[in-house]
Coordinates of C-alpha atoms and ligand atoms in Angstrom, one line a residue:
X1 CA 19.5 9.7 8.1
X2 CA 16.3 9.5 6.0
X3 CA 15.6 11.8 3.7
X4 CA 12.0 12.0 1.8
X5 CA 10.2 14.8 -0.9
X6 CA 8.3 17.1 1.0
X7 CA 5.4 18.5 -1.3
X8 CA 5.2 21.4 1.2
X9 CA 8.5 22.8 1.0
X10 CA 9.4 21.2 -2.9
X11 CA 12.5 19.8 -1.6
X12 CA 14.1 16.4 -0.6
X13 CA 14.6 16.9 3.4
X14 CA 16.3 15.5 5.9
X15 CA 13.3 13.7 8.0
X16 CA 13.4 14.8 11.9
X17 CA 10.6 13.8 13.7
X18 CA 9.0 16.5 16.5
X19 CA 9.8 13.9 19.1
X20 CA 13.4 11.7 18.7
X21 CA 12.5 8.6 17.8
X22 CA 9.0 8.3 17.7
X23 CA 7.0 8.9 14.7
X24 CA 2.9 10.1 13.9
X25 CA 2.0 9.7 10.7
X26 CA -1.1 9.7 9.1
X27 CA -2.2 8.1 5.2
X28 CA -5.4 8.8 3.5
X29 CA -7.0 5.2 3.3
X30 CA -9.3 4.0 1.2
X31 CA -13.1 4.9 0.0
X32 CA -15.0 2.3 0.2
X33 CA -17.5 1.7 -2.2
X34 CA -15.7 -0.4 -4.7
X35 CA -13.0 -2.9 -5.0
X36 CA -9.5 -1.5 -4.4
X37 CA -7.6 -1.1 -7.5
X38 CA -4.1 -1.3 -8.0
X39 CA -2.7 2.1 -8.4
X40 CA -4.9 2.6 -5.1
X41 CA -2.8 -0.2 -4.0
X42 CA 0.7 1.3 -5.4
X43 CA 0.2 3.9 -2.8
X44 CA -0.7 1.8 -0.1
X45 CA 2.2 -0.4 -0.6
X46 CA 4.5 2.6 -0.6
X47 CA 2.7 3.8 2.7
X48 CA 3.5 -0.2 4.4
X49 CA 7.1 0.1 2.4
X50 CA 7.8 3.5 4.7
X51 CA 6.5 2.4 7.7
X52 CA 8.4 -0.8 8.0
X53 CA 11.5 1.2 6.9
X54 CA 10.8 3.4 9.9
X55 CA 10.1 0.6 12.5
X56 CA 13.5 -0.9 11.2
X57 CA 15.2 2.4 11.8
X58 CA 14.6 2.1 15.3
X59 CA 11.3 4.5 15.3
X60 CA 8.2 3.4 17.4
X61 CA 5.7 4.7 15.1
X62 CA 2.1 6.0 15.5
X63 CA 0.6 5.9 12.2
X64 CA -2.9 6.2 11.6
X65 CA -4.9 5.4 8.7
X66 CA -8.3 6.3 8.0
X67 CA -11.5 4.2 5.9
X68 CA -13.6 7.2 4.5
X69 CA -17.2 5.2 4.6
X70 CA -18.7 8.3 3.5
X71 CA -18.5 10.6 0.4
X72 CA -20.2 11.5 -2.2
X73 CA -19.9 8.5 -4.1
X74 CA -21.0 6.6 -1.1
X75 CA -23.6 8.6 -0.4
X76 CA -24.9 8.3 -4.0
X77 CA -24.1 4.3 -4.6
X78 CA -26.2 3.3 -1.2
X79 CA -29.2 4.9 -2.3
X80 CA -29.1 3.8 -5.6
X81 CA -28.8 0.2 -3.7
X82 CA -31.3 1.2 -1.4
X83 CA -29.2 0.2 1.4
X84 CA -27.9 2.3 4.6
X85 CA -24.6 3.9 4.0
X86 CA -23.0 1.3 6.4
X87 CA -24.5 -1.8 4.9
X88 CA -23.3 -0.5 1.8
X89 CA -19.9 0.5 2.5
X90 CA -18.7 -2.7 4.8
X91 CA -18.4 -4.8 2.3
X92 CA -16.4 -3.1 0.6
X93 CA -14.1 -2.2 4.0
X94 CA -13.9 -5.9 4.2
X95 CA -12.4 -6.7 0.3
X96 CA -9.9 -4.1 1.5
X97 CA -8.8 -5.5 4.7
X98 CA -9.0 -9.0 2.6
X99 CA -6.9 -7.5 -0.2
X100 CA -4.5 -5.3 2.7
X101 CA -4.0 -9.0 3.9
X102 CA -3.0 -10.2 0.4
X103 CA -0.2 -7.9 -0.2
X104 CA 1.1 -8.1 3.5
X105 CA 0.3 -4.5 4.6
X106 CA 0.9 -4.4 8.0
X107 CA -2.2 -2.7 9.9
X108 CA -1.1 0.7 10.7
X109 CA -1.9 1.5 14.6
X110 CA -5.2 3.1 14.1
X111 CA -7.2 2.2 11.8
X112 CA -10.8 4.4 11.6
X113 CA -13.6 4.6 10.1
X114 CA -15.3 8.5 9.8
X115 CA -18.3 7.5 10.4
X116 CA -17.0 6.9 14.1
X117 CA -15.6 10.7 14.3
X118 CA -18.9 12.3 12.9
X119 CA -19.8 14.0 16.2
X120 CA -16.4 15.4 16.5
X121 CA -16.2 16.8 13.2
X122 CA -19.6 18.7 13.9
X123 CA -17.5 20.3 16.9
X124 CA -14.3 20.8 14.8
X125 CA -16.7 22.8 12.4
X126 CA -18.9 24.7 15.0
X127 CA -15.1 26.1 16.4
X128 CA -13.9 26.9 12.8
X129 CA -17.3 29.1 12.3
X130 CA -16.3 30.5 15.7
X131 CA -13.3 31.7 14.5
X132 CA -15.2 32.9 11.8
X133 CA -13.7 30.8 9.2
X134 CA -16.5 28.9 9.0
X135 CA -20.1 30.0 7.6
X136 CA -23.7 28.5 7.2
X137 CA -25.6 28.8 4.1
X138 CA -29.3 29.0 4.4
X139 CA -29.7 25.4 3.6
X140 CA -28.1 24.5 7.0
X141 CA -24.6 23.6 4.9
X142 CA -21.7 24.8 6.1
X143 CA -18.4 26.1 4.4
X144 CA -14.6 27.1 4.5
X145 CA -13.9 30.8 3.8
X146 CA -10.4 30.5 1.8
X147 CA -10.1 34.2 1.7
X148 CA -10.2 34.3 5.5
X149 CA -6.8 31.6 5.2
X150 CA -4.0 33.7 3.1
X151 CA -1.8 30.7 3.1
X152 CA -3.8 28.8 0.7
X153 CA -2.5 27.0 -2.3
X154 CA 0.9 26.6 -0.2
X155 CA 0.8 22.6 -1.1
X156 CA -0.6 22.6 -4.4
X157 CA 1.9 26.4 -4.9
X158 CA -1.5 27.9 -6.6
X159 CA -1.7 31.4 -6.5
X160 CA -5.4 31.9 -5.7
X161 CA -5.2 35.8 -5.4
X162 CA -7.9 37.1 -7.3
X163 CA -10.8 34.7 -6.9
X164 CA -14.3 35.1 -6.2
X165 CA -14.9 35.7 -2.4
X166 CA -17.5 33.4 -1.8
X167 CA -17.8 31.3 -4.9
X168 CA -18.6 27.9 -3.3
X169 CA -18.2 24.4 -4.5
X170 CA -20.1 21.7 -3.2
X171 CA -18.6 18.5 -4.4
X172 CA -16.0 16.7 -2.8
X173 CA -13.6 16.3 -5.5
X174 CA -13.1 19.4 -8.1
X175 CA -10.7 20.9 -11.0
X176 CA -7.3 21.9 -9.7
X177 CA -8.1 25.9 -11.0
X178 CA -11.2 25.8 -9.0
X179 CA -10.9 27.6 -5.7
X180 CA -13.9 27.9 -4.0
X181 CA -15.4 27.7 -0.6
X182 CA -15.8 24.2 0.0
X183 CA -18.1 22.2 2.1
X184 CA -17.0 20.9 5.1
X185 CA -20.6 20.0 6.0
X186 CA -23.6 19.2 3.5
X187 CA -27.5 19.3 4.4
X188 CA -29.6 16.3 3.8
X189 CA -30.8 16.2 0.6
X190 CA -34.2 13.9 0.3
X191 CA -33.6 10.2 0.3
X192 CA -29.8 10.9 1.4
X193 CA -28.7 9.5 4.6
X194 CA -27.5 12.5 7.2
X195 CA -26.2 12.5 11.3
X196 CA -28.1 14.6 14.0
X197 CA -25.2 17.2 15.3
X198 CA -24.9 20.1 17.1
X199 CA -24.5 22.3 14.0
X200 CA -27.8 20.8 12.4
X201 CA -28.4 17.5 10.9
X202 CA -26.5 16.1 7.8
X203 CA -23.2 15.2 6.4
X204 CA -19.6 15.5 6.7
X205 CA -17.1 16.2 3.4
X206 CA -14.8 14.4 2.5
X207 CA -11.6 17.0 3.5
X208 CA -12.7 17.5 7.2
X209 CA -12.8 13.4 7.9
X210 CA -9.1 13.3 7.3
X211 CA -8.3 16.7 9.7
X212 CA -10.2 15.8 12.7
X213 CA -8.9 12.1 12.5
X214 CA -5.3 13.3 12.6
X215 CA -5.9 15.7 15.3
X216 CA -8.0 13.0 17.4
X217 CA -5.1 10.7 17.3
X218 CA -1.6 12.7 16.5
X219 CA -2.7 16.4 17.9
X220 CA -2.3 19.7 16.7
X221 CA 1.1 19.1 14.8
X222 CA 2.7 15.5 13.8
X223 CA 5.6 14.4 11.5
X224 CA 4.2 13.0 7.8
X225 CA 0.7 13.2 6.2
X226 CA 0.6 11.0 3.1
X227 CA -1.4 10.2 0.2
X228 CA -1.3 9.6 -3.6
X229 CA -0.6 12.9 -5.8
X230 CA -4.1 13.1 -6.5
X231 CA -4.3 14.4 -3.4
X232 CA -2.6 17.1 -3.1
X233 CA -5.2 19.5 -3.9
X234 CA -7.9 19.8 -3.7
X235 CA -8.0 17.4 -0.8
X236 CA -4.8 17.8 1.0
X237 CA -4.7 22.0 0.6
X238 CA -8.3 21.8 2.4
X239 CA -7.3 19.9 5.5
X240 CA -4.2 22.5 5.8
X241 CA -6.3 25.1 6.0
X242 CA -9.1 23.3 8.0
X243 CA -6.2 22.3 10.6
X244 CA -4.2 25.4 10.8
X245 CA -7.0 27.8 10.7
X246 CA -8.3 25.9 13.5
X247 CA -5.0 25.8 16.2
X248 CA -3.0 28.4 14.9
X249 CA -0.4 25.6 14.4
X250 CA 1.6 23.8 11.8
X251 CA -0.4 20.4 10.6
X252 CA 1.9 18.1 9.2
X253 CA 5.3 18.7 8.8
X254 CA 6.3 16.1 6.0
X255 CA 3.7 16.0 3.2
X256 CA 4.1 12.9 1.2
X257 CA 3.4 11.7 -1.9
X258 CA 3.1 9.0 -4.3
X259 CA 3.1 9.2 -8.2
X260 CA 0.9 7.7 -10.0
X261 CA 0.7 4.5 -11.5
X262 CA -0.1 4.3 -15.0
X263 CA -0.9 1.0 -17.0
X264 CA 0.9 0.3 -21.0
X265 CA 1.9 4.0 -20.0
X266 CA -1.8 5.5 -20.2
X267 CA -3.7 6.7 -17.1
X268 CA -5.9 4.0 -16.0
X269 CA -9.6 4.2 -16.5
X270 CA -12.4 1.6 -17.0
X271 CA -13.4 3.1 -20.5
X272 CA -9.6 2.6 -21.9
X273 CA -10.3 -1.2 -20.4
X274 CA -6.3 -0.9 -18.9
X275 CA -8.5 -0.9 -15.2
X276 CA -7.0 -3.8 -12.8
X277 CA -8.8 -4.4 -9.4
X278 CA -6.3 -6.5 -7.3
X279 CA -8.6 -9.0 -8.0
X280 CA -8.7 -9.3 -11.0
X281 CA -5.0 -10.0 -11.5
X282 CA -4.9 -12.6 -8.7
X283 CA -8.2 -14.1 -10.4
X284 CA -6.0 -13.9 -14.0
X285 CA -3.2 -15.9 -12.0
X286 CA -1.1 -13.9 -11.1
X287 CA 0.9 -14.4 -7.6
X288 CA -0.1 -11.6 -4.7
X289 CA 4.3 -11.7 -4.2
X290 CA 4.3 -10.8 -7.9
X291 CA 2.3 -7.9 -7.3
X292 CA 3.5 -6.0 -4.3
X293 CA 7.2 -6.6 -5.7
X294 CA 6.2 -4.6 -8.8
X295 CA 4.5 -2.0 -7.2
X296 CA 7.4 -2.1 -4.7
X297 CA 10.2 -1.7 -7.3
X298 CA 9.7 1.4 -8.5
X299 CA 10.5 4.2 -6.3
X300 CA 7.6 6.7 -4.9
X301 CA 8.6 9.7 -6.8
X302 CA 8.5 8.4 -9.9
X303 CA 5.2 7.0 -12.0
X304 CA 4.9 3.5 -12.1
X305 CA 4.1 1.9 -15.4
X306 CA 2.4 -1.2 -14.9
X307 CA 2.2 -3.9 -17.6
X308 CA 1.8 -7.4 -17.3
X309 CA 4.9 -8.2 -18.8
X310 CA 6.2 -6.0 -15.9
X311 CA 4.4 -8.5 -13.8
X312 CA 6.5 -11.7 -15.1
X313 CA 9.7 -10.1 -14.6
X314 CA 8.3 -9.4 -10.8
X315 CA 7.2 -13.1 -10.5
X316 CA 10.8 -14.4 -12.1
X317 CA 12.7 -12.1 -9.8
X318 CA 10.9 -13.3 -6.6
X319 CA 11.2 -16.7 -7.3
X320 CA 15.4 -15.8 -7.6
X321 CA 14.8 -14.5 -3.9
X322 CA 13.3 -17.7 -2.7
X323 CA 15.2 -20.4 -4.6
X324 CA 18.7 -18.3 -3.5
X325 CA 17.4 -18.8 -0.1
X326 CA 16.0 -22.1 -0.2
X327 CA 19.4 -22.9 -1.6
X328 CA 21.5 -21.4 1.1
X329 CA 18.9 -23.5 3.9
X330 CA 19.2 -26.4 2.0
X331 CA 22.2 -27.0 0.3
X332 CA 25.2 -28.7 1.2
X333 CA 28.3 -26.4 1.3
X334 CA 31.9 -27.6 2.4
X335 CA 32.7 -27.5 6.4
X336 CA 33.8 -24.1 7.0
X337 CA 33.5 -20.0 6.7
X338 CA 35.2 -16.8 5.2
X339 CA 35.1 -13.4 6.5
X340 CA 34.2 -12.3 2.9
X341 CA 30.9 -13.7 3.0
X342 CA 30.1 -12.0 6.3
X343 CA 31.8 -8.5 4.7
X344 CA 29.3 -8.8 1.9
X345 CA 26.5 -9.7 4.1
X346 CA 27.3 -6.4 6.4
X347 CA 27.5 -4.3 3.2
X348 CA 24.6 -5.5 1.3
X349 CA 22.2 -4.5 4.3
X350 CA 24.3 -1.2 4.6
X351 CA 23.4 -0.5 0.9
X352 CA 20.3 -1.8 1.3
X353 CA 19.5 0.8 4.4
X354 CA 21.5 3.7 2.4
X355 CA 19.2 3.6 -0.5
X356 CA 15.6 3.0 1.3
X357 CA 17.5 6.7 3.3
X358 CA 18.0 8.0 0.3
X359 CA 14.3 9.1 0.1
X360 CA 12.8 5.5 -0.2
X361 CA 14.7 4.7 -2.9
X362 CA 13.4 1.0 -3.1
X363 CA 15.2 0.5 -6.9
X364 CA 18.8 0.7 -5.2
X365 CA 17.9 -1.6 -2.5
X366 CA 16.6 -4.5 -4.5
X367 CA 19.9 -3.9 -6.9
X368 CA 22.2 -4.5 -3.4
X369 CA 20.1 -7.9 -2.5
X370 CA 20.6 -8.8 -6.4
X371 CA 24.1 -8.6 -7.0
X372 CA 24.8 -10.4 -3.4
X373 CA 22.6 -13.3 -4.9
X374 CA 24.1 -13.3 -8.0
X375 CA 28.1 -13.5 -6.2
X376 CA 26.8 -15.8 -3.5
X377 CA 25.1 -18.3 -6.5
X378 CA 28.6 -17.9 -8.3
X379 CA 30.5 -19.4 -5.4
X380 CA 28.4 -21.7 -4.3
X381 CA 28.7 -23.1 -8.0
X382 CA 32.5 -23.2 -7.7
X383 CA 32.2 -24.6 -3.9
X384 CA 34.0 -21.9 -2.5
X385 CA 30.6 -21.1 0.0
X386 CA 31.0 -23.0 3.0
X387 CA 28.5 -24.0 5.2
X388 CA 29.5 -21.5 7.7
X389 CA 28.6 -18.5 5.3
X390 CA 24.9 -19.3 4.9
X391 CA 23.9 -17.7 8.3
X392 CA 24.9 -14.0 7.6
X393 CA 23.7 -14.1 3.9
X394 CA 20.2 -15.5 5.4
X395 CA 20.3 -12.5 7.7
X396 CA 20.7 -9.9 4.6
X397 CA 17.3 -12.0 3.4
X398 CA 15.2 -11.5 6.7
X399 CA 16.3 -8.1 7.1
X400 CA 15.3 -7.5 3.6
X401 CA 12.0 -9.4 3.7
X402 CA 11.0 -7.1 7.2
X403 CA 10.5 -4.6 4.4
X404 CA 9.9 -6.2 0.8
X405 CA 8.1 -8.9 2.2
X406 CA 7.7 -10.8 -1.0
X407 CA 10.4 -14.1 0.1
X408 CA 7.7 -15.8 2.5
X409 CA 5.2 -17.8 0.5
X410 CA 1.7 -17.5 1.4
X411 CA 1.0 -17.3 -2.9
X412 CA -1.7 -20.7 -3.2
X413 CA -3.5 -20.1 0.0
X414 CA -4.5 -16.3 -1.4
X415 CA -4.9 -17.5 -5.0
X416 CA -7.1 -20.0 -3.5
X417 CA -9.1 -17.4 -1.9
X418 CA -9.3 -15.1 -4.5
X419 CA -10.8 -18.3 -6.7
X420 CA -13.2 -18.9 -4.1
X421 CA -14.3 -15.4 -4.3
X422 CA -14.5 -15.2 -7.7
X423 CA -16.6 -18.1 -7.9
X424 CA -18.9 -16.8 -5.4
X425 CA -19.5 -13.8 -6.7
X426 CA -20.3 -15.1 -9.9
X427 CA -16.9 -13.8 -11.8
X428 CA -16.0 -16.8 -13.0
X429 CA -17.1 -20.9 -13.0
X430 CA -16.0 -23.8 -11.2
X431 CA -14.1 -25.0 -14.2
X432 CA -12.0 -21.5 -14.6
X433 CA -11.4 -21.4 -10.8
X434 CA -9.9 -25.2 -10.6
X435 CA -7.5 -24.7 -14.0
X436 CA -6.6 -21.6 -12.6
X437 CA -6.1 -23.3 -9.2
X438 CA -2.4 -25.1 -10.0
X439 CA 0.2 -22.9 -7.8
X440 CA 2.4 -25.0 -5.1
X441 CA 3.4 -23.3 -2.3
X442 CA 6.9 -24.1 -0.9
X443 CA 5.6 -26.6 1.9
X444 CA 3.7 -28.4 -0.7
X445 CA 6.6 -28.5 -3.2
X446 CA 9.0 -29.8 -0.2
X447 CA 6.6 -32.1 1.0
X448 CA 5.7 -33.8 -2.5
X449 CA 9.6 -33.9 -2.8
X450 CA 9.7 -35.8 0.4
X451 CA 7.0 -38.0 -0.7
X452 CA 9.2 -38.8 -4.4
X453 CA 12.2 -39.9 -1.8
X454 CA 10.5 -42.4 0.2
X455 CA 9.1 -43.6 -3.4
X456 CA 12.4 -44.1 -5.1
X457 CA 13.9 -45.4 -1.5
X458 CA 11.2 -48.4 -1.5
X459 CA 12.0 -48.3 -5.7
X460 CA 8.3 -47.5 -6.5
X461 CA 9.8 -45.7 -9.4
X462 CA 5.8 -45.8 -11.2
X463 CA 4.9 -43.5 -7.9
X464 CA 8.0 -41.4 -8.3
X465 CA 7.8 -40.6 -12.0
X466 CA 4.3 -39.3 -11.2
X467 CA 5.0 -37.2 -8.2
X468 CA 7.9 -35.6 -10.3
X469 CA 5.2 -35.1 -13.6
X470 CA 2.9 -33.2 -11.1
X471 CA 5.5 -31.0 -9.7
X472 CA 6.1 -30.2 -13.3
X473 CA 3.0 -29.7 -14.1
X474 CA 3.3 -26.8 -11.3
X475 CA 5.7 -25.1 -12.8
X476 CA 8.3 -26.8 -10.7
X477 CA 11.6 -28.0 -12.1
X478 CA 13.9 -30.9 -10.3
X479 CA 17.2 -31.4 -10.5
X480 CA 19.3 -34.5 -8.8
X481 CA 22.7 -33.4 -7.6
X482 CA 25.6 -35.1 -5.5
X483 CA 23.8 -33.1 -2.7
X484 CA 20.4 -34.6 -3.1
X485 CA 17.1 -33.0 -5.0
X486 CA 17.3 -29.2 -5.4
X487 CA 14.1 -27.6 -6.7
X488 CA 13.9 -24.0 -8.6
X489 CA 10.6 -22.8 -10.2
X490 CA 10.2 -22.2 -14.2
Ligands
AMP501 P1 -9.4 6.6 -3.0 O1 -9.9 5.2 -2.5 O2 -9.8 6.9 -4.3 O3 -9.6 7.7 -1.9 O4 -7.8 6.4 -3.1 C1 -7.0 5.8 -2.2 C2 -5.5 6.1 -2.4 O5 -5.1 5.7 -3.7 C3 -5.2 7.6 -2.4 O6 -4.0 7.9 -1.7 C4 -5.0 8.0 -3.9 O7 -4.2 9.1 -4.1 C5 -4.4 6.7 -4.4 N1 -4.5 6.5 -5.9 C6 -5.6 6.5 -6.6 N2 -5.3 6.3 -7.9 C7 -4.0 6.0 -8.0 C8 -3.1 5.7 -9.1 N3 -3.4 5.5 -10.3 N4 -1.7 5.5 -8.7 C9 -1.3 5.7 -7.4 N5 -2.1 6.0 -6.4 C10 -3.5 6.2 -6.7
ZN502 ZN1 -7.5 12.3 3.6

């Protein structure tokens, strides 16, 4: 039974969904005007870790994720740019399905751009005024009454008694002591781009994107919202009480969230220069594996302290993964098979399962897969694996990969196109991109191998000798056993 932190109630819960075994969930996705950076990323890898956990656990899942392409910052960027909000915005919505790509996020089921949902959010906000939790200012902007909704502060557990009745903030993003009215809709100001509604022209903030979404695609009341802990208020508190004032009805049941992900233990910011796009590290050299199994390893409800030491220690440990299972595909084991192999197998994926229950806790899980590699490598040493043993220890691998998903290599291919990037965008020249440019993948490793075989077979020993200096030159070290060529990464 799963078992995740739930900001609402401050407690680790046992997770039942409203319907048995099916799941809506919704994640606050990216804004997009800028490359995604990677504590951005740390909380959509947790978001992918989750919902692959819940597929495996036998959930069909309905998670939907939204792409806010409009905001403040948008708003301000494309008319500095003197472009439309849209032409601004895309290409920035592509880098992050390129980048989602890179670190093998699975596309959740919906994924939605507000700017689609404007016309329904003008409706949501009409109703809310209705209700008379809504009013118009005589600019034509409209706002949330938070005295009108006693429940608020329930996520963030502020006590807001005592505030200002109608003391109004206009900005999308605000102090945490700050309760104010805040804007659900904003008036054109000159220059700014706005939407023609039935509650006047303008714009939509950035708090009721997230709670019509939800609602057009999970209902009323659905099983986990999630986010970063930034989040929590004021944005997360605001689409409470846009939701619930709204229906009547609980909004999410499971709130979510990440910790943050700090870099050489400071909070990341460009002035402190500790600010990593993924691109940037994949344009430094680093593998996209390497990445998403650090900012996998540390569990959600702790901070994550990034370093790029951090980063080799990730790249070392998923090159363990692949050589242990390149060596169980490849190797040549005795005829042959012991039950203890398939008992280890069977309880490695239990412990695996047990701590991703235990409220994601991804640290225990990767400890179970290490200390099965570490036995299995001891006995294969000593020739007590047998052939026979391989095919459940691979299966503890592919279950574990249909969450980690670091084992398959796809590493050159998106270094290559981060280099290509790079160089088109004018980050870095030709001559960085190709001496960056020297990671093998495992088919090209296997296949120069291949190549060094047939050379020493028809004794071209000159052709050989150079096939074996390239693959060190890659990093790549060879050994010659009694079993043939085995090949492990420095
Ligand atoms: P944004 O594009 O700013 O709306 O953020 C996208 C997601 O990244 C949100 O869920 C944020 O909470 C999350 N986020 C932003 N900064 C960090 C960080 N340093 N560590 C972890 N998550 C973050
Ligand atoms: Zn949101």
């Amino acid at each position: 039974m799963l078992r995740l932190t739930n900001t609402l109630s401050s407690k680790t819960e046992e997770f039942r969904p409203l319907e048995a075994k099916s799941v809506g969930m919704y994640s606050c996705g990216p804004t997009v005007y800028d490359y995604g950076h990677i504590g951005n990323f740390r909380t959509f890898v947790f978001v992918d870790l989750l919902r692959r956990f819940l597929r495996q656990s036998g959930y069909k899942l309905n998670h939907v994720m939204n792409i806010t392409d409009v905001d403040d910052k948008i708003i301000r960027n494309a008319a500095q740019h003197k472009l439309s909000v849209r032409d601004y915005s895309s290409k920035y919505e592509a880098a992050f399905l390129e980048d989602m790509n890179t670190l093998n996020l699975q596309r959740p089921e919906q994924l939605v751009r507000a700017t689609d949902y404007i016309q329904q959010m003008a409706k949501f906000i009409a109703a809310l005024e209705k209700k008379g939790f809504a009013y118009k200012t005589d600019d034509g902007s409209y706002y949330f009454r938070i005295a009108k909704f006693p429940a608020y502060g329930k996520l963030s557990k502020k006590d807001f008694a005592g505030m200002t009745d109608g003391a109004r903030v206009d900005v999308d993003e605000y102090e945490k002591d700050n309760a104010r009215d805040f804007a659900l809709w904003k008036s054109p100001k000159p220059g700014e781009a706005f939407w023609e509604t039935e509650i006047g022209p303008g714009r939509p903030g950035w708090h009721i994107e997230c709670s019509v979404m939800a609602r057009e695609f999970l209902g009323d009341s659905f099983d986990i919202h999630l986010g970063g802990e930034d989040l929590v208020f004021p944005h997360h508190e605001n689409e409470i009480a846009q939701s619930e004032s709204l229906t009547g009805k609980p909004f999410a049941h499971f709130w979510v969230h990440c910790r943050f992900l700090l870099v050489e233990g400071e909070k990341m910011s460009k002035s402190l220069g500790n600010f990593y796009t993924l691109r940037d590290l994949l344009v430094m050299g680093h593998k996209a594996s390497s990445i998403r199994y650090l900012l996998s390893s540390v569990p959600y409800t702790r901070q994550l302290n990034f370093t790029l030491d951090g980063l080799k220690q990730a790249a070392h440990s998923v090159e363990r993964l692949r050589n242990f299972k390149l060596r169980l595909e490849t190797g040549k084991f005795g005829e042959g098979s012991s039950p203890k192999f398939a008992e280890l197998a069977q309880q490695t994926i239990a412990k695996m399962q047990a701590g991703l229950d235990d409220d994601m806790n991804t640290a225990v899980a990767l400890a179970a897969v290490f200390d099965m590699v570490r036995e299995v490598n001891a006995a294969a040493d000593t020739n007590e694996l047998k052939q026979g043993d391989t095919t459940p220890l691979l299966s503890v691998l592919k279950c574990f990969d249909e969450i980690f998903d670091v084992i398959r290599d796809g590493d050159a291919e998106k270094s290559r196109a981060a280099m290509e990037w790079a160089r088109s965008a004018g980050k870095i020249s030709a001559e960085q991109a190709a001496a960056l440019e020297h990671t093998l993948s495992d088919a090209q490793v296997e296949e120069l191998i291949a190549d060094r075989n047939q050379a020493k077979r028809s004794r071209d020993f000159a052709k050989s000798d150079a096939i074996r200096d390239q693959l060190a030159e890659g990093g790549i070290i060879l050994e010659d056993t009694k079993d043939g060529v085995r090949w492990k990464r420095k």
